PDB file of C-alpha atoms in Angstrom:
ATOM      1  CA  MET A 249      -5.088  -9.890 -19.440  1.00  0.00           C
ATOM      2  CA  LYS A 250      -3.090  -9.081 -16.271  1.00  0.00           C
ATOM      3  CA  LEU A 251      -1.982  -5.576 -15.703  1.00  0.00           C
ATOM      4  CA  GLU A 252       1.463  -5.575 -14.302  1.00  0.00           C
ATOM      5  CA  LEU A 253       4.175  -2.944 -13.663  1.00  0.00           C
ATOM      6  CA  THR A 254       7.534  -3.107 -15.198  1.00  0.00           C
ATOM      7  CA  THR A 255      10.427  -3.959 -13.010  1.00  0.00           C
ATOM      8  CA  ASP A 256      11.584  -0.389 -12.780  1.00  0.00           C
ATOM      9  CA  GLN A 257       8.003   0.781 -11.979  1.00  0.00           C
ATOM     10  CA  TYR A 258       7.695  -1.827  -9.293  1.00  0.00           C
ATOM     11  CA  ARG A 259      11.090  -0.885  -7.726  1.00  0.00           C
ATOM     12  CA  TRP A 260      10.042   2.811  -7.681  1.00  0.00           C
ATOM     13  CA  ILE A 261       6.694   2.409  -6.066  1.00  0.00           C
ATOM     14  CA  ASP A 262       7.903  -0.381  -3.732  1.00  0.00           C
ATOM     15  CA  GLY A 263      10.742   1.802  -2.463  1.00  0.00           C
ATOM     16  CA  TRP A 264       8.464   4.790  -1.850  1.00  0.00           C
ATOM     17  CA  LEU A 265       5.890   2.580  -0.067  1.00  0.00           C
ATOM     18  CA  HIS A 266       8.562   1.013   2.223  1.00  0.00           C
ATOM     19  CA  LEU A 267       9.656   4.590   3.168  1.00  0.00           C
ATOM     20  CA  TRP A 268       6.068   5.662   3.666  1.00  0.00           C
ATOM     21  CA  GLY A 269       5.279   2.484   5.751  1.00  0.00           C
ATOM     22  CA  ALA A 270       8.110   3.396   8.077  1.00  0.00           C
ATOM     23  CA  TRP A 271       6.941   6.930   8.267  1.00  0.00           C
ATOM     24  CA  VAL A 272       3.404   5.811   9.047  1.00  0.00           C
ATOM     25  CA  GLN A 273       4.725   3.503  11.768  1.00  0.00           C
ATOM     26  CA  THR A 274       6.566   6.362  13.434  1.00  0.00           C
ATOM     27  CA  GLY A 275       3.153   7.827  14.330  1.00  0.00           C
ATOM     28  CA  ARG A 276       3.494  10.909  12.217  1.00  0.00           C
ATOM     29  CA  ILE A 277       0.194  10.183  10.505  1.00  0.00           C
ATOM     30  CA  ASP A 278      -3.301  10.377  12.030  1.00  0.00           C
ATOM     31  CA  LYS A 279      -3.888   7.058  13.764  1.00  0.00           C
ATOM     32  CA  SER A 280      -7.616   7.049  12.688  1.00  0.00           C
ATOM     33  CA  MET A 281      -6.489   6.449   9.063  1.00  0.00           C
ATOM     34  CA  ILE A 282      -5.052   3.108   9.981  1.00  0.00           C
ATOM     35  CA  ASN A 283      -7.519   2.148  12.663  1.00  0.00           C
ATOM     36  CA  MET A 284      -9.079  -0.675  10.495  1.00  0.00           C
ATOM     37  CA  ILE A 285      -6.113  -2.832  10.869  1.00  0.00           C
ATOM     38  CA  ALA A 286      -4.484  -1.466  14.084  1.00  0.00           C
ATOM     39  CA  LYS A 287      -6.323  -3.938  16.409  1.00  0.00           C
ATOM     40  CA  PHE A 288      -5.074  -7.039  14.571  1.00  0.00           C
ATOM     41  CA  MET A 289      -1.603  -5.687  14.223  1.00  0.00           C
ATOM     42  CA  ALA A 290      -1.437  -4.836  17.978  1.00  0.00           C
ATOM     43  CA  THR A 291      -1.017  -8.639  18.486  1.00  0.00           C
ATOM     44  CA  VAL A 292       1.932  -8.820  16.188  1.00  0.00           C
ATOM     45  CA  GLU A 293       5.358  -8.594  17.793  1.00  0.00           C
ATOM     46  CA  PRO A 294       6.936  -5.132  16.881  1.00  0.00           C
ATOM     47  CA  GLN A 295       9.850  -5.129  14.584  1.00  0.00           C
ATOM     48  CA  GLN A 296      13.167  -4.189  16.335  1.00  0.00           C
ATOM     49  CA  CYS A 297      15.077  -2.948  13.316  1.00  0.00           C
ATOM     50  CA  SER A 298      15.347   0.688  12.248  1.00  0.00           C
ATOM     51  CA  ARG A 299      13.796   1.470   8.883  1.00  0.00           C
ATOM     52  CA  GLN A 300      14.597   4.419   6.549  1.00  0.00           C
ATOM     53  CA  VAL A 301      11.714   6.982   6.631  1.00  0.00           C
ATOM     54  CA  CYS A 302      10.542   9.394   4.053  1.00  0.00           C
ATOM     55  CA  SER A 303      10.118  13.077   4.806  1.00  0.00           C
ATOM     56  CA  ASP A 304       6.914  14.427   6.265  1.00  0.00           C
ATOM     57  CA  ASP A 305       6.150  16.119   2.989  1.00  0.00           C
ATOM     58  CA  ASP A 306       6.605  12.926   0.987  1.00  0.00           C
ATOM     59  CA  GLY A 307       4.631  10.936   3.679  1.00  0.00           C
ATOM     60  CA  MET A 308       1.690  13.244   3.583  1.00  0.00           C
ATOM     61  CA  LEU A 309       1.722  13.227  -0.252  1.00  0.00           C
ATOM     62  CA  ILE A 310       1.787   9.464  -0.443  1.00  0.00           C
ATOM     63  CA  SER A 311      -0.898   9.166   2.239  1.00  0.00           C
ATOM     64  CA  ARG A 312      -3.193  11.457   0.214  1.00  0.00           C
ATOM     65  CA  VAL A 313      -2.696   9.348  -2.889  1.00  0.00           C
ATOM     66  CA  VAL A 314      -3.247   6.037  -1.044  1.00  0.00           C
ATOM     67  CA  GLY A 315      -6.342   7.482   0.598  1.00  0.00           C
ATOM     68  CA  ALA A 316      -7.813   8.852  -2.543  1.00  0.00           C
ATOM     69  CA  HIS A 317      -7.016   5.955  -4.816  1.00  0.00           C
ATOM     70  CA  LEU A 318      -7.170   2.856  -2.696  1.00  0.00           C
ATOM     71  CA  GLN A 319      -8.710   3.422   0.782  1.00  0.00           C
ATOM     72  CA  GLN A 320     -11.913   4.938  -0.704  1.00  0.00           C
ATOM     73  CA  ILE A 321     -12.199   2.173  -3.478  1.00  0.00           C
ATOM     74  CA  ASP A 322     -11.138  -1.109  -1.919  1.00  0.00           C
ATOM     75  CA  SER A 323     -10.775  -1.388   1.805  1.00  0.00           C
ATOM     76  CA  ASN A 324      -9.312  -4.931   1.598  1.00  0.00           C
ATOM     77  CA  ALA A 325      -6.582  -3.779  -0.663  1.00  0.00           C
ATOM     78  CA  TYR A 326      -5.873  -0.840   1.739  1.00  0.00           C
ATOM     79  CA  LYS A 327      -5.617  -3.291   4.677  1.00  0.00           C
ATOM     80  CA  VAL A 328      -3.223  -5.535   2.770  1.00  0.00           C
ATOM     81  CA  LEU A 329      -1.121  -2.561   1.763  1.00  0.00           C
ATOM     82  CA  LEU A 330      -0.938  -1.345   5.395  1.00  0.00           C
ATOM     83  CA  ALA A 331      -0.145  -4.822   6.681  1.00  0.00           C
ATOM     84  CA  TYR A 332       2.647  -5.275   4.059  1.00  0.00           C
ATOM     85  CA  TYR A 333       4.355  -1.816   4.111  1.00  0.00           C
ATOM     86  CA  VAL A 334       3.456  -0.410   7.541  1.00  0.00           C
ATOM     87  CA  TYR A 335       3.593  -3.467   9.732  1.00  0.00           C
ATOM     88  CA  GLN A 336       6.046  -5.441   7.527  1.00  0.00           C
ATOM     89  CA  SER A 337       3.833  -8.543   7.504  1.00  0.00           C
ATOM     90  CA  SER A 338       4.692 -11.039   4.845  1.00  0.00           C
ATOM     91  CA  GLU A 339       2.191 -12.126   2.166  1.00  0.00           C
ATOM     92  CA  ILE A 340       1.929 -15.493   3.947  1.00  0.00           C
ATOM     93  CA  ARG A 341       1.166 -13.907   7.304  1.00  0.00           C
ATOM     94  CA  ILE A 342      -1.487 -11.596   5.742  1.00  0.00           C
ATOM     95  CA  ALA A 343      -3.038 -14.580   4.015  1.00  0.00           C
ATOM     96  CA  SER A 344      -3.040 -16.619   7.219  1.00  0.00           C
ATOM     97  CA  TRP A 345      -4.948 -13.734   8.938  1.00  0.00           C
ATOM     98  CA  GLN A 346      -7.380 -13.468   6.112  1.00  0.00           C
ATOM     99  CA  HIS A 347      -7.825 -17.209   5.900  1.00  0.00           C
ATOM    100  CA  ALA A 348      -8.627 -17.312   9.596  1.00  0.00           C
ATOM    101  CA  THR A 349     -11.363 -14.678   9.270  1.00  0.00           C
ATOM    102  CA  ALA A 350     -12.730 -15.878   5.888  1.00  0.00           C
ATOM    103  CA  SER A 351     -16.301 -16.786   5.693  1.00  0.00           C
ATOM    104  CA  PRO A 352     -17.635 -19.438   3.235  1.00  0.00           C
ATOM    105  CA  ARG A 353     -18.302 -18.035  -0.220  1.00  0.00           C
ATOM    106  CA  LEU A 354     -19.540 -19.309  -3.558  1.00  0.00           C
ATOM    107  CA  MET A 355     -16.665 -21.144  -5.257  1.00  0.00           C
ATOM    108  CA  LYS A 356     -16.206 -23.412  -8.286  1.00  0.00           C
ATOM    109  CA  THR A 357     -15.562 -26.907  -7.230  1.00  0.00           C
ATOM    110  CA  ARG A 358     -15.408 -30.208  -9.062  1.00  0.00           C
ATOM    111  CA  GLY A 359     -18.963 -30.774  -7.905  1.00  0.00           C
ATOM    112  CA  GLY A 360     -20.261 -27.450  -9.292  1.00  0.00           C
ATOM    113  CA  ASN A 361     -20.558 -24.109  -7.534  1.00  0.00           C
ATOM    114  CA  GLN A 362     -20.782 -24.467  -3.774  1.00  0.00           C
ATOM    115  CA  TYR A 363     -20.395 -22.378  -0.694  1.00  0.00           C
ATOM    116  CA  LYS A 364     -17.113 -23.182   1.119  1.00  0.00           C
ATOM    117  CA  LYS A 365     -14.228 -21.535   2.923  1.00  0.00           C
ATOM    118  CA  PRO A 366     -11.377 -20.873   0.514  1.00  0.00           C
ATOM    119  CA  SER A 367      -8.121 -22.790   1.018  1.00  0.00           C
ATOM    120  CA  ILE A 368      -5.074 -21.072   2.305  1.00  0.00           C
ATOM    121  CA  SER A 369      -3.372 -21.379  -1.081  1.00  0.00           C
ATOM    122  CA  THR A 370      -6.369 -19.586  -2.620  1.00  0.00           C
ATOM    123  CA  VAL A 371      -6.155 -16.824  -0.111  1.00  0.00           C
ATOM    124  CA  ARG A 372      -2.280 -16.505  -0.636  1.00  0.00           C
ATOM    125  CA  ARG A 373      -2.823 -16.129  -4.352  1.00  0.00           C
ATOM    126  CA  GLU A 374      -5.530 -13.547  -3.690  1.00  0.00           C
ATOM    127  CA  VAL A 375      -3.306 -11.555  -1.295  1.00  0.00           C
ATOM    128  CA  LYS A 376      -0.520 -11.448  -3.899  1.00  0.00           C
ATOM    129  CA  ASP A 377      -2.903 -10.517  -6.667  1.00  0.00           C
ATOM    130  CA  THR A 378      -4.421  -7.783  -4.365  1.00  0.00           C
ATOM    131  CA  LEU A 379      -0.997  -6.377  -3.502  1.00  0.00           C
ATOM    132  CA  ASN A 380       0.054  -6.335  -7.195  1.00  0.00           C
ATOM    133  CA  ALA A 381      -3.230  -4.687  -8.235  1.00  0.00           C
ATOM    134  CA  ALA A 382      -2.883  -2.034  -5.481  1.00  0.00           C
ATOM    135  CA  LEU A 383       0.560  -1.091  -6.648  1.00  0.00           C
ATOM    136  CA  PHE A 384      -0.567  -1.015 -10.241  1.00  0.00           C
ATOM    137  CA  CYS A 385      -3.455   1.379  -9.308  1.00  0.00           C
ATOM    138  CA  LEU A 386      -1.266   3.617  -7.247  1.00  0.00           C
ATOM    139  CA  TYR A 387       1.749   3.880  -9.470  1.00  0.00           C
ATOM    140  CA  GLN A 388       0.498   6.449 -11.902  1.00  0.00           C
ATOM    141  CA  PRO A 389      -1.326   8.725  -9.453  1.00  0.00           C
ATOM    142  CA  MET A 390       1.773   8.775  -7.248  1.00  0.00           C
ATOM    143  CA  GLN A 391       4.022   9.591 -10.220  1.00  0.00           C
ATOM    144  CA  ASN A 392       1.638  12.474 -11.127  1.00  0.00           C
ATOM    145  CA  ALA A 393       1.492  13.656  -7.509  1.00  0.00           C
ATOM    146  CA  PHE A 394       5.338  13.853  -7.283  1.00  0.00           C
ATOM    147  CA  ILE A 395       5.470  15.531 -10.645  1.00  0.00           C
ATOM    148  CA  VAL A 396       2.876  18.208  -9.808  1.00  0.00           C
ATOM    149  CA  ARG A 397       4.522  18.932  -6.413  1.00  0.00           C
ATOM    150  CA  ASP A 398       7.925  19.203  -7.988  1.00  0.00           C
ATOM    151  CA  ASN A 399       6.607  21.570 -10.731  1.00  0.00           C
ATOM    152  CA  ALA A 400       4.830  23.661  -8.101  1.00  0.00           C
ATOM    153  CA  LYS A 401       8.145  23.993  -6.212  1.00  0.00           C
ATOM    154  CA  LYS A 402       9.884  25.121  -9.452  1.00  0.00           C
ATOM    155  CA  ILE A 403       7.283  27.659 -10.352  1.00  0.00           C
ATOM    156  CA  SER A 404       7.359  28.979  -6.740  1.00  0.00           C
ATOM    157  CA  LYS A 405      11.117  29.293  -6.852  1.00  0.00           C
ATOM    158  CA  ASN A 406      10.870  31.104 -10.283  1.00  0.00           C
ATOM    159  CA  VAL A 407       8.319  33.546  -8.989  1.00  0.00           C
ATOM    160  CA  ASP A 408      10.591  34.252  -5.929  1.00  0.00           C
ATOM    161  CA  ASN A 409      13.554  34.896  -8.215  1.00  0.00           C
ATOM    162  CA  VAL A 410      11.476  37.287 -10.389  1.00  0.00           C
ATOM    163  CA  LEU A 411      10.114  39.168  -7.343  1.00  0.00           C
ATOM    164  CA  ALA A 412      13.658  39.528  -6.052  1.00  0.00           C
ATOM    165  CA  PHE A 413      14.534  41.834  -8.969  1.00  0.00           C
TER     166      PHE A 413
END
């Protein structure tokens, strides 16, 4: 059974992560958080287009969620997410990079299980699946984080109004 987001859920998280990716790329986040992939991405030509950026509050909130629910659990998924949303690398480019650095591993073949390097199409499929799984894992925690923050703002505003009397 594949766990997938609905179209609306995908659009919501994809939109926020694109804004967050642009925010991270502006350098407003601690560079040590993205150091794992920074060396590889330094070789990529920078994008010359301007991107919409989320606010610092939103960026920090999303960074906390991504750090807590992805970076600590699956470093490869974190790298794929950064490459895709921060550095705007395509799934094909990410797969090419992972394929170039892949080591042989135990794989099912027609001749039985053997150690071999995965094909580029296998790696492309894995990158797509990794990205989709990362979005699925981040969706509900991000929703919850935004709801909690918005509720805290409402409570704070109500307390300020009560104290004003």
